[in-house]
Coordinates of C-alpha atoms and ligand atoms in Angstrom, one line a residue:
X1 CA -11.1 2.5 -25.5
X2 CA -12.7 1.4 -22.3
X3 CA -11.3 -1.2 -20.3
X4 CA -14.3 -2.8 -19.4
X5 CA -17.2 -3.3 -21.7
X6 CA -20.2 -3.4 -20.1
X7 CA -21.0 -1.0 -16.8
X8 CA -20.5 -2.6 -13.2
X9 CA -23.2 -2.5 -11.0
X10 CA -22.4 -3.4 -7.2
X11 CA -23.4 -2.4 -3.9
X12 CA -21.6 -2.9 -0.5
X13 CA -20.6 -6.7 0.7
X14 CA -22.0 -7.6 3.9
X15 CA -22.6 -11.2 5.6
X16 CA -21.3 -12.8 2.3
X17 CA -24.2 -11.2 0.2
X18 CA -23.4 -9.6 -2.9
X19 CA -26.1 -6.9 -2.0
X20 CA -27.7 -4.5 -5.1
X21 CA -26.8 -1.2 -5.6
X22 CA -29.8 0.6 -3.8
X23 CA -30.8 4.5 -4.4
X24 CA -27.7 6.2 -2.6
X25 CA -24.9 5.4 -5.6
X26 CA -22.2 6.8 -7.5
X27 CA -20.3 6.9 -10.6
X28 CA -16.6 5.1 -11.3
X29 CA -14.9 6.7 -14.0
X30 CA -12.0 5.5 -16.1
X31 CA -9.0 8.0 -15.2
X32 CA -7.8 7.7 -19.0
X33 CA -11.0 8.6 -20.8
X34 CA -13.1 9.7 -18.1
X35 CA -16.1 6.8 -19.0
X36 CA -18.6 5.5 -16.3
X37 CA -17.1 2.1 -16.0
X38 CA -19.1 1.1 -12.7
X39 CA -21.8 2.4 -10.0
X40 CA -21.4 1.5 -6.6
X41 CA -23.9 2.2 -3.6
X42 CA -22.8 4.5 -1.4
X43 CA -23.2 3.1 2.0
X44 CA -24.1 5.2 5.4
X45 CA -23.8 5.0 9.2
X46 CA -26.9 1.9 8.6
X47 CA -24.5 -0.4 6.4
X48 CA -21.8 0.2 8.7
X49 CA -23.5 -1.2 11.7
X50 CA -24.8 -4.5 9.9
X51 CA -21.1 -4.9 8.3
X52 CA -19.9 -4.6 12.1
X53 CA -22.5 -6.5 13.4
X54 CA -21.5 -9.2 10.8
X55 CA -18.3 -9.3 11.0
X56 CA -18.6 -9.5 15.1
X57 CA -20.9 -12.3 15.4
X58 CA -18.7 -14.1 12.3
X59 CA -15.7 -13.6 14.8
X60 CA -17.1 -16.1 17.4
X61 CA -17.1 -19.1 15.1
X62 CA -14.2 -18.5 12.6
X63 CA -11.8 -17.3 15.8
X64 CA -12.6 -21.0 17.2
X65 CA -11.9 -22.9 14.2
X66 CA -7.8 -24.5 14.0
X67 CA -5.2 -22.1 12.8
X68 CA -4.5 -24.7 9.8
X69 CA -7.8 -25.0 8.4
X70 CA -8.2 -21.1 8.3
X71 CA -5.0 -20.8 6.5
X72 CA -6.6 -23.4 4.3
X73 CA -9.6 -21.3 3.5
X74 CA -7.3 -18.5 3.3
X75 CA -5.3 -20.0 0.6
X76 CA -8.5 -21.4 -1.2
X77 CA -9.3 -18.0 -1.6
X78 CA -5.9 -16.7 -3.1
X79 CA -5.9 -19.7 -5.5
X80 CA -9.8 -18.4 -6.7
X81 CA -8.3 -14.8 -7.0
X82 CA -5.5 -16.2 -9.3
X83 CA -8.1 -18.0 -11.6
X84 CA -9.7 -14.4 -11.9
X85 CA -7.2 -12.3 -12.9
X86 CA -8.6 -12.5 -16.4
X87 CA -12.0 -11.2 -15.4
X88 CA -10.3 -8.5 -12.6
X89 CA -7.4 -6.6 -14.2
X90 CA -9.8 -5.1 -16.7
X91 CA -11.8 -4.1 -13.7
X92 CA -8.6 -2.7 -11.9
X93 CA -7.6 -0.9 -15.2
X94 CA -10.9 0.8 -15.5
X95 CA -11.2 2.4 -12.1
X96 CA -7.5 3.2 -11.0
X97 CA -5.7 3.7 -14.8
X98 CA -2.8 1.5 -14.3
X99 CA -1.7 -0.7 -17.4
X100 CA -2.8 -4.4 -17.7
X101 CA 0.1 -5.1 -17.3
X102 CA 0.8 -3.8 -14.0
X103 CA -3.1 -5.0 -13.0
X104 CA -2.1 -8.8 -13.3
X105 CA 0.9 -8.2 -11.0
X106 CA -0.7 -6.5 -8.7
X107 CA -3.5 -8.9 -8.5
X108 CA -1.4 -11.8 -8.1
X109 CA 1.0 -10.3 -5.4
X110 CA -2.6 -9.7 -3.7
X111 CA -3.0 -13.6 -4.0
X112 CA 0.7 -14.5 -3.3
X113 CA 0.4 -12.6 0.4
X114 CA -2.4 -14.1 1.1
X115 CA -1.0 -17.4 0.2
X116 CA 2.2 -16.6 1.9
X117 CA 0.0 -16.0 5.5
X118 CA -2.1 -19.1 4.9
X119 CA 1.3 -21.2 4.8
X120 CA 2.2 -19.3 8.1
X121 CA -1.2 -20.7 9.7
X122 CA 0.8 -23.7 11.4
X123 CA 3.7 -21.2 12.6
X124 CA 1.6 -19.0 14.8
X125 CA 2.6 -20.1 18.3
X126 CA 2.4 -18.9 21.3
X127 CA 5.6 -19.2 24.3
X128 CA 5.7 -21.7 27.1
X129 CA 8.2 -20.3 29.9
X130 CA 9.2 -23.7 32.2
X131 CA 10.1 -23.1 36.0
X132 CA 9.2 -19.5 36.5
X133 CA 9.0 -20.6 40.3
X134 CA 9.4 -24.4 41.6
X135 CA 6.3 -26.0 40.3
X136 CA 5.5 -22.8 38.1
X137 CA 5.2 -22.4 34.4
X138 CA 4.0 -19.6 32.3
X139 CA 2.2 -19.5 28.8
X140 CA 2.2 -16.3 26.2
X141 CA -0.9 -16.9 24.4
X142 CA -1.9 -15.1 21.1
X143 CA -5.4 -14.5 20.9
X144 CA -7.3 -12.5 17.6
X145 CA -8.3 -9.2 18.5
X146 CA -11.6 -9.2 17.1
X147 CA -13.4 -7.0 14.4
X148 CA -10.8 -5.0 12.2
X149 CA -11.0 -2.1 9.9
X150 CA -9.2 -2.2 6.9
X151 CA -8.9 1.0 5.5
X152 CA -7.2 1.4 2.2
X153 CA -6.3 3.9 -0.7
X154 CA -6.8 4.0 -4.7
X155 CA -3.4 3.6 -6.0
X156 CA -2.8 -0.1 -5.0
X157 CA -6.5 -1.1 -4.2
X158 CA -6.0 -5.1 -3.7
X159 CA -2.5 -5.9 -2.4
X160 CA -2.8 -2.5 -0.1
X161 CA -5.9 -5.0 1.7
X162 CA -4.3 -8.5 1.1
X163 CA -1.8 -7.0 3.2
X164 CA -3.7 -6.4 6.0
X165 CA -6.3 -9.4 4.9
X166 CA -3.8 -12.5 5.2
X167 CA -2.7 -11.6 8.7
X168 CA -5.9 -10.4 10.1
X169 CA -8.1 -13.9 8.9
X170 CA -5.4 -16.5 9.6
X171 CA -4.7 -14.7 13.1
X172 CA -8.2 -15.5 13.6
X173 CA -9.8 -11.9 13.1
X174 CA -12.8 -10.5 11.1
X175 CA -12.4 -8.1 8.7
X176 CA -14.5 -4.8 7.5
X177 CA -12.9 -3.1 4.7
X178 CA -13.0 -0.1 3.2
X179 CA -11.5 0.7 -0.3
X180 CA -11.3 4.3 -1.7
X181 CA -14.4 5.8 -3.0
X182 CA -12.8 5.9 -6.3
X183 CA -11.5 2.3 -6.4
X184 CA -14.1 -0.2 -4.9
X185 CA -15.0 -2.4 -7.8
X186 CA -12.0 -4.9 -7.7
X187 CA -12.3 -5.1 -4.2
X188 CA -16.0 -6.0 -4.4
X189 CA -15.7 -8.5 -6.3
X190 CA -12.4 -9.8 -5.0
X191 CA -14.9 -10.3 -1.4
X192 CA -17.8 -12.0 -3.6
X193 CA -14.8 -14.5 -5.1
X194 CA -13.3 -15.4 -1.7
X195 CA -16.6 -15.9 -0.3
X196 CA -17.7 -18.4 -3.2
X197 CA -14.1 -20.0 -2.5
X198 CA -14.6 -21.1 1.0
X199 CA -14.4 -18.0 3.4
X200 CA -17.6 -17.8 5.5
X201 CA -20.4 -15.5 6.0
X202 CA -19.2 -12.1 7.5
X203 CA -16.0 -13.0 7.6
X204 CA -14.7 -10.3 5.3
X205 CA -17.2 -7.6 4.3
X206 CA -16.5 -4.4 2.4
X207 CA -18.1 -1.4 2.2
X208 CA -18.1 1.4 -0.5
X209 CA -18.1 4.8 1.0
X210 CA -16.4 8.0 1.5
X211 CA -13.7 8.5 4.3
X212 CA -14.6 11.4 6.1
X213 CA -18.5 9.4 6.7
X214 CA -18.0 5.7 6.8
X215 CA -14.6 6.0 7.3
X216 CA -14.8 7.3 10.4
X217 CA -17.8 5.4 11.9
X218 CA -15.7 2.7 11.2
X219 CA -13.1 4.0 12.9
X220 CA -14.9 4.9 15.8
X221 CA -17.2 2.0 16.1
X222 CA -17.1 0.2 20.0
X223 CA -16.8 -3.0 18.1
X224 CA -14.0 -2.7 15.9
X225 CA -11.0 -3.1 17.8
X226 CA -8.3 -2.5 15.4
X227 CA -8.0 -0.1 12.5
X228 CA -5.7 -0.8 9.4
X229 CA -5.1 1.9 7.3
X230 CA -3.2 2.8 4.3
X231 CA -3.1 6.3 2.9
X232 CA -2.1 9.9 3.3
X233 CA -0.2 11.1 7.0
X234 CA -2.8 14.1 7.4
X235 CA -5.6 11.6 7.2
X236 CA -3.5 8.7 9.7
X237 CA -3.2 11.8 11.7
X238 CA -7.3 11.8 11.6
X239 CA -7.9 8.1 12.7
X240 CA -5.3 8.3 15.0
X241 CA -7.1 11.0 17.4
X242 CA -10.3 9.5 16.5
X243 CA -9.5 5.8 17.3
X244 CA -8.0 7.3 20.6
X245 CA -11.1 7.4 22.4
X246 CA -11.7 3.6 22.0
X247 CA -8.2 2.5 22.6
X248 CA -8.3 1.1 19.3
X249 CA -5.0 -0.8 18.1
X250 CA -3.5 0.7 15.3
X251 CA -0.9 0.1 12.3
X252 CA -0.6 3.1 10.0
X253 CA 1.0 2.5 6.9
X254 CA 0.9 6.1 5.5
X255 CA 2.9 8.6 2.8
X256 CA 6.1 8.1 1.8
X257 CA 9.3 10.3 -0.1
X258 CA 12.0 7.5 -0.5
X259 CA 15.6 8.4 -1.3
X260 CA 17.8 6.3 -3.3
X261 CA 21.4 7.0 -3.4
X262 CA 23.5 5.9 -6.0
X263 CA 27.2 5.9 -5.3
X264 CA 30.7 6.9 -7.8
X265 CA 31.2 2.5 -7.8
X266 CA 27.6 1.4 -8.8
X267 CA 26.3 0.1 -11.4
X268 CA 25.2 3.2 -13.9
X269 CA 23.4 0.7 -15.8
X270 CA 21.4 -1.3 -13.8
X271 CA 20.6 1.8 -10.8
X272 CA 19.4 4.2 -13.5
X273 CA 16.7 1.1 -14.1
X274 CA 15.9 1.0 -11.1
X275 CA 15.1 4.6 -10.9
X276 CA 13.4 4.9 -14.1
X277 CA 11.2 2.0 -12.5
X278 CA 11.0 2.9 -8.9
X279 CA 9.9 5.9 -9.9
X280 CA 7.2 5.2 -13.0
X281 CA 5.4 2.6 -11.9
X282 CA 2.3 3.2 -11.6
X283 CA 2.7 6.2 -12.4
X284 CA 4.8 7.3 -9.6
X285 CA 2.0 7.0 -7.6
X286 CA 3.4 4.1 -4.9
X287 CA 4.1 4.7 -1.2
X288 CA 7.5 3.4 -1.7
X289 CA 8.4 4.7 -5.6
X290 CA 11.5 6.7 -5.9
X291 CA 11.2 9.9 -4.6
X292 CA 14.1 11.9 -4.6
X293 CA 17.5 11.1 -6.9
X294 CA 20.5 11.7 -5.2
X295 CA 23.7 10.8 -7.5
X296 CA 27.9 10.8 -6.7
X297 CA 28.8 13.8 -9.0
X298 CA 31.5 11.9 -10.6
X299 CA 29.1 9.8 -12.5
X300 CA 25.6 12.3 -12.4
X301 CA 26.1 13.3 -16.2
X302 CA 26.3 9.5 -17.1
X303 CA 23.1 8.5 -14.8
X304 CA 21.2 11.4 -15.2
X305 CA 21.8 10.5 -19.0
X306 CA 20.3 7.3 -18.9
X307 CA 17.3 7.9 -16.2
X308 CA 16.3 10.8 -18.9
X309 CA 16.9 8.5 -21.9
X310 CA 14.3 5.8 -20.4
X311 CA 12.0 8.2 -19.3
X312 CA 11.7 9.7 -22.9
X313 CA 11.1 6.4 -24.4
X314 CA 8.4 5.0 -22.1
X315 CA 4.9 4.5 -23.8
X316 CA 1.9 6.8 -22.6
X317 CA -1.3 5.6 -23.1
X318 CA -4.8 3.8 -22.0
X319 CA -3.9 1.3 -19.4
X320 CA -5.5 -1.3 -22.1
X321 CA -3.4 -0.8 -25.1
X322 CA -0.9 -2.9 -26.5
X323 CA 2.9 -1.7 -25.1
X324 CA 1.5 1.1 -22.3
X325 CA 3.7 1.6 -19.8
X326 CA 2.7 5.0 -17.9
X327 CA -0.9 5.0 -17.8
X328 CA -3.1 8.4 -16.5
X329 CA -2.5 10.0 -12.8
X330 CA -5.5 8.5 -11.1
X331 CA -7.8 11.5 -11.3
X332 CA -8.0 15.3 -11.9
X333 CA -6.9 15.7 -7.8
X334 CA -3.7 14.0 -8.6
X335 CA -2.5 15.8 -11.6
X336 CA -3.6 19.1 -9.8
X337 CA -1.5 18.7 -7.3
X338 CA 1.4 17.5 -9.0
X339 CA 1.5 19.9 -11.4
X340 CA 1.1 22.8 -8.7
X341 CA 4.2 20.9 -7.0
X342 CA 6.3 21.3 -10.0
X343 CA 4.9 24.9 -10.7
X344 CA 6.2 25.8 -6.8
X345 CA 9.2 24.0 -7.5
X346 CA 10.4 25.5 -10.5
X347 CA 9.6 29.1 -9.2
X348 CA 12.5 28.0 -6.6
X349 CA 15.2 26.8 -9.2
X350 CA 15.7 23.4 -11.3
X351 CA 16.2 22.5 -14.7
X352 CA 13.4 20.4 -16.3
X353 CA 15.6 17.8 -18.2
X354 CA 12.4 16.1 -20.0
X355 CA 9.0 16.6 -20.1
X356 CA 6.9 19.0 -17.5
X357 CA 3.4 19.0 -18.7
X358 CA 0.8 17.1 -20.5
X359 CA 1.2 15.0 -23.5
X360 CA -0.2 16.5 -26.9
X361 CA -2.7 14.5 -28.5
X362 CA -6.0 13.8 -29.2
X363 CA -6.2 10.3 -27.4
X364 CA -5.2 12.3 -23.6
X365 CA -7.3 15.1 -24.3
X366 CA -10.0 13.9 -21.6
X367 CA -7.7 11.3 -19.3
X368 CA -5.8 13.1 -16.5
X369 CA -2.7 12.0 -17.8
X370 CA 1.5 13.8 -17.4
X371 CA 4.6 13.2 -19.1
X372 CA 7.2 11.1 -17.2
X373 CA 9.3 14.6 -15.9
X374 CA 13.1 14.9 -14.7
X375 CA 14.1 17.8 -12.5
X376 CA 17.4 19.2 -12.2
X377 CA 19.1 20.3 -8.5
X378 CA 15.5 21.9 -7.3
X379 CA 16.2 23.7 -4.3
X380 CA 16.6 21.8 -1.4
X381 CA 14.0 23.5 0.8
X382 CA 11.9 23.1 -2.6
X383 CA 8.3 21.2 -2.7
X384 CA 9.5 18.4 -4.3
X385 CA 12.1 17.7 -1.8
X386 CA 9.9 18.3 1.3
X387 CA 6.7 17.1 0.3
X388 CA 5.6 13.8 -0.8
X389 CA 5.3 13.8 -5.2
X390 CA 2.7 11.1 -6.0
X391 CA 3.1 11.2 -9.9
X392 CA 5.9 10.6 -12.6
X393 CA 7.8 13.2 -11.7
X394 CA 11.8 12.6 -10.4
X395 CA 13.9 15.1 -8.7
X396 CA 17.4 14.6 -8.7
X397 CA 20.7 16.3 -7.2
X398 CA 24.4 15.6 -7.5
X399 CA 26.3 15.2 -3.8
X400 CA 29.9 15.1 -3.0
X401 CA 30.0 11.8 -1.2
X402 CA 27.6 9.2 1.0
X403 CA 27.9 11.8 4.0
X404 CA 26.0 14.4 1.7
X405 CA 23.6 12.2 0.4
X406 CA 22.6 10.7 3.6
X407 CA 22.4 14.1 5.5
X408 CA 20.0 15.3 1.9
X409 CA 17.6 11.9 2.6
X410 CA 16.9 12.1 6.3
X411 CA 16.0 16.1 5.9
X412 CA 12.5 14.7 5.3
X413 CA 10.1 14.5 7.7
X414 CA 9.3 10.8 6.2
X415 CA 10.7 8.0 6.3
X416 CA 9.2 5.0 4.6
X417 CA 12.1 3.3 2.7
X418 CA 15.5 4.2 1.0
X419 CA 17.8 2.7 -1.8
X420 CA 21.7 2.7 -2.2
X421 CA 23.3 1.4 -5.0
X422 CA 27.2 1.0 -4.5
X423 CA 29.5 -1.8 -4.5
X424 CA 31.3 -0.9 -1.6
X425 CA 29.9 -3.1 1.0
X426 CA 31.5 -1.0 4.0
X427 CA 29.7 2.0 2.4
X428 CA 26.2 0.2 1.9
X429 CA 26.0 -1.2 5.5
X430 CA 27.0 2.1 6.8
X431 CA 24.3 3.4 4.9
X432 CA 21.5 0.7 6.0
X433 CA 22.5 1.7 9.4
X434 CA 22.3 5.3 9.2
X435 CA 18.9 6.2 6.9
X436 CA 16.0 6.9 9.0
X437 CA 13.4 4.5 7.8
X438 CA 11.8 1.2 7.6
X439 CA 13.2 -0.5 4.9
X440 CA 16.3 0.3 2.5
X441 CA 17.2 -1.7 -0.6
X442 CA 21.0 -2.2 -1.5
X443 CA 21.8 -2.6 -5.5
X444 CA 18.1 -3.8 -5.5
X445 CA 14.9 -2.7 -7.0
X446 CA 12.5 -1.6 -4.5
X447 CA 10.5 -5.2 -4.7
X448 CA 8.7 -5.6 -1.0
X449 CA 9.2 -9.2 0.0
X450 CA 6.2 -11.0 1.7
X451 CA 8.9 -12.7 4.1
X452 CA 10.4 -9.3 5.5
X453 CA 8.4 -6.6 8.0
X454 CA 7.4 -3.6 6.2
X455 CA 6.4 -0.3 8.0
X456 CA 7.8 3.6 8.4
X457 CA 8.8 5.7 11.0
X458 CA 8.7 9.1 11.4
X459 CA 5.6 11.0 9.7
X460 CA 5.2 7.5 7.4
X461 CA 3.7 6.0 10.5
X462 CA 4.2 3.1 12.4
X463 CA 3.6 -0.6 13.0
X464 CA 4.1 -3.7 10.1
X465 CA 2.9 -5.3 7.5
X466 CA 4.5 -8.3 5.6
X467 CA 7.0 -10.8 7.8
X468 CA 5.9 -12.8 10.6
X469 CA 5.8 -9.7 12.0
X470 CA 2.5 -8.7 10.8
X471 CA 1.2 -11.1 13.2
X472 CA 2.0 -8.9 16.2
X473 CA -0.5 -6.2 15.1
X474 CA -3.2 -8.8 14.5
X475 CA -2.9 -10.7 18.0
X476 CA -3.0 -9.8 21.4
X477 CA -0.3 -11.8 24.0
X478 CA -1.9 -12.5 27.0
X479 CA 0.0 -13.9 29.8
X480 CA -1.3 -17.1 31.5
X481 CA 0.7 -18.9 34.9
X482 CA 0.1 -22.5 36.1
X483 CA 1.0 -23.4 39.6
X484 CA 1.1 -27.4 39.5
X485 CA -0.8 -29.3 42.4
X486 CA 2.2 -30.2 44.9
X487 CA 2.8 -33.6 45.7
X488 CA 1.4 -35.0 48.5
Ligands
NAD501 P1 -6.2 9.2 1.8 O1 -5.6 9.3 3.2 O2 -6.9 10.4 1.3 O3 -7.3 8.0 1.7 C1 -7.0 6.7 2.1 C2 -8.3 6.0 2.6 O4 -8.7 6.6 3.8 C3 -9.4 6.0 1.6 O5 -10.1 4.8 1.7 C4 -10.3 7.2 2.2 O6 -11.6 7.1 1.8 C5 -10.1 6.9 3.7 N1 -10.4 8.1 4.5 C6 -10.3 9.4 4.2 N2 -10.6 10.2 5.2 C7 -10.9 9.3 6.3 C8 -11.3 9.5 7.6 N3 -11.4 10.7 8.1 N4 -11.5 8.4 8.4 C9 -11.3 7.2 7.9 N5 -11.0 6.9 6.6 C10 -10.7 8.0 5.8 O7 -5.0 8.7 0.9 P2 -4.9 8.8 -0.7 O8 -4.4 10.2 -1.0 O9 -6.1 8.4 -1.3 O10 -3.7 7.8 -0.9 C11 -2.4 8.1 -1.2 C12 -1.5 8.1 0.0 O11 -1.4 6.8 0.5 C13 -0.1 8.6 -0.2 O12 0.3 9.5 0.8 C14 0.7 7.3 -0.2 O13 2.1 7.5 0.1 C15 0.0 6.5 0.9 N6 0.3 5.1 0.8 C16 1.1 4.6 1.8 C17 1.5 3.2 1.7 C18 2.3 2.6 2.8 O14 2.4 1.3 2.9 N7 3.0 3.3 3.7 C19 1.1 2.4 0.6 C20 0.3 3.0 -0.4 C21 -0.1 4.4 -0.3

């Protein structure tokens, strides 16, 4: 079954038109069935200049209009992206293979950050400093940076940009984005809806493309004077050393292998759901998923149990039927690589505790899809402790004690997010303290709150989305002192 009916047809979105496909175009494919659900143009170093160009001359008017009304706009668009859902999630479904399901939420998390920084709007203040001298006062303005490249990946195509989106237009910015080749019909149409909601000419434009061309002319365009990206650390590693040159500003938001610990006094129960769901969701491929499983050995049997239980019972399927939960890996790349991790790994050490390969059947004969997989006590200095896994696959090892388990998670070279699940308080602040990363959960799923920052460290990059924060990667703070006239 396809997810759409009928074959999208839409080329890049530039100065608020909706333009045709034109002769340079490719095929979307469905990642469950491998259908043509859409053709998109492929754009070149041409589009890229009149998207820039756009978004630039947009920049002068939309920069000078009051914080409040852009936040208004802003959240006029949200509220026309939540009256779509019902058109987009089958759109979503067909080119990236998540379940419906998971499509609605993900859409409306894409409208509920935008939402969130359009109700910020009136916050964004700048700092007035009284009596730096006798008679002197000082003023920290925020002022937009300019044109900004959003650059994002396949496996969360619309909240991935929202992310960057809601900050960047409030702030006063102009956006140019660009989603993965494989994933730019929701985001087309996403810009098309906003547009017809409110959000001017050029103000957000997006353009279909491949990295390694428009990717990096976008990157490396004198106008754009911020780059955004989401994906992979070789690739951040890229745009980095290209964006150099310009003195571009950067966030990088790139890959991830998130520990979660769960301690001898947690909550089997409820931590072995959040596994099972940190880890599956769409289908294990999410920068902050569940990466590695360490458990307290005096309760592995009975968590390792239940983790193995719910992986066995979730549904496999085409993200549009009834009861899905793990859809297909997103394409043929994916599923290679994971199943060559697991092939590396296992010629190392490890038990496989449930599945390992592909499901039998006719209906995933031509989808890229994998059974939800448990691995036992891989090696350490194994693939799928050291490298990032980006599919439904789990490692897990027993430890003695938090001391273990902390000393196993920070071995990475990432460092993204964490989990602990205890309910020893001393031992979960000790923990928050100690992981190496941007964000750890305690007894919580690993939900990402618009309110809080969000950003890695180490090889998952640097900089914040989410929070207030965000704001501080979208503005510049210029410094401004007034000497007042002295009395005669
Ligand atoms: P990727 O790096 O291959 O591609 C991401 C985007 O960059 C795509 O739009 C791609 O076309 C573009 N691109 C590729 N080469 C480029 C270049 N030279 N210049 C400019 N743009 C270029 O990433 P992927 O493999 O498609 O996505 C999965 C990765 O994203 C995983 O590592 C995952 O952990 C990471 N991710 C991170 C976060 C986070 O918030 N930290 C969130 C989601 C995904």
């Amino acid at each position: 079954m396809s997810a759409t009916e009928t074959v999208v047809e839409l080329g890049p979105f530039i100065a608020g038109n909706a333009e045709p496909l034109g002769e340079s175009n490719q095929e979307i494919h469905d990642p469950a069935t491998q259908q043509v659900v859409g053709r998109v143009g492929v754009c070149g170093g041409e589009d890229v200049q009149r998207a820039v160009s756009a978004a630039h001359d947009a920049f002068i008017e939309w920069s000078a209009r009051g914080v409040a009304e852009r936040g208004e706009i802003v959240a006029h668009g949200a509220r026309a992206i939540r009256a779509a859902v019902d058109e987009l999630a089958p759109l979503l479904t067909g080119e990236q293979g998540k379940p419906l399901r998971e499509a609605r939420i993900e859409l409306n998390k894409a409208a509920e950050t935008l939402e969130h920084y359009a109700g910020l709007a009136k916050e964004l203040r700048g700092i007035f400093v009284l009596g730096l001298d006798p008679g002197v006062s000082g003023q920290v303005l925020r002022r937009p940076l300019g044109v900004v490249a959003a650059i994002v990946p396949w496996n969360f195509p619309t909240t991935l940009l929202s992310n960057k989106l809601g900050p960047a237009l409030v702030a006063g910015n102009t956006v140019v984005a660009k989603p993965a080749d494989t994933t730019p019909l929701t985001t087309l149409r996403l810009a098309a809806i906003m547009h017809e909601a409110g959000l001017p000419a050029g103000v957000f434009n997006v353009l279909p493309g491949r990295g390694s061309e428009i990717g990096e002319l976008l990157v490396t365009h004198p106008l754009v004077r911020k780059v955004a990206f989401t994906g992979s650390t070789p690739t951040g590693q890229r745009i980095m050393a290209a964006a150099a040159e310009g003195m571009k500003r950067l966030t990088l938001e790139l890959g991830g292998s998130d520990p979660m610990i769960i301690l001898g006094d947690a909550d089997p129960a409820k931590a072995a759901s959040a596994a099972s769901m940190g880890r599956f969701f769409n289908c294990g491929q999410a920068c902050l998923a569940v990466k590695r499983l360490y458990v307290d050995e005096s309760v592995a049997d009975e968590v390792v149990a239940a983790i193995v239980e719910k992986a066995r019972r979730l549904t496999v399927g085409h993200g549009t039927e009834k009861g899905v939960q793990l859809g297909p890996l997103h394409s043929e790349r994916q599923r290679d690589s994971l199943e060559d991790q697991l092939r590396r790994t296992l010629e190392q050490g490890g038990e496989v505790l449930t599945g390992g390969g592909r499901p039998d059947g006719a209906e995933f004969s031509d989808g890229w899809f994998h059974e939800p997989t448990i691995v036992l006590e891989p090696p350490h200095d194994s693939p799928m402790s050291t490298e990032e896994v980006f599919g439904p696959a789990l490692p897990i090892w027993r430890v003695r004690d938090l001391d273990q388990a902390i000393e196993y998670a920070n071995a990475s070279p990432f460092g993204l997010g964490s989990s602990v699940w205890t309910s020893d308080l001393d031992a979960a602040t000790e923990a928050a303290e100690r992981l190496e990363c941007g964000y750890t959960w305690i007894n919580s799923p690993t939900k990402v709150y618009d309110e809080l920052p969000f950003g890695g460290i180490k090889a998952s990059g640097f900089g914040k989305e989410h929070g207030s924060e965000a704001f501080d990667y979208y503005t510049d703070q210029k410094a401004v002192v007034v000497r007042r006239r002295e009395r005669k």
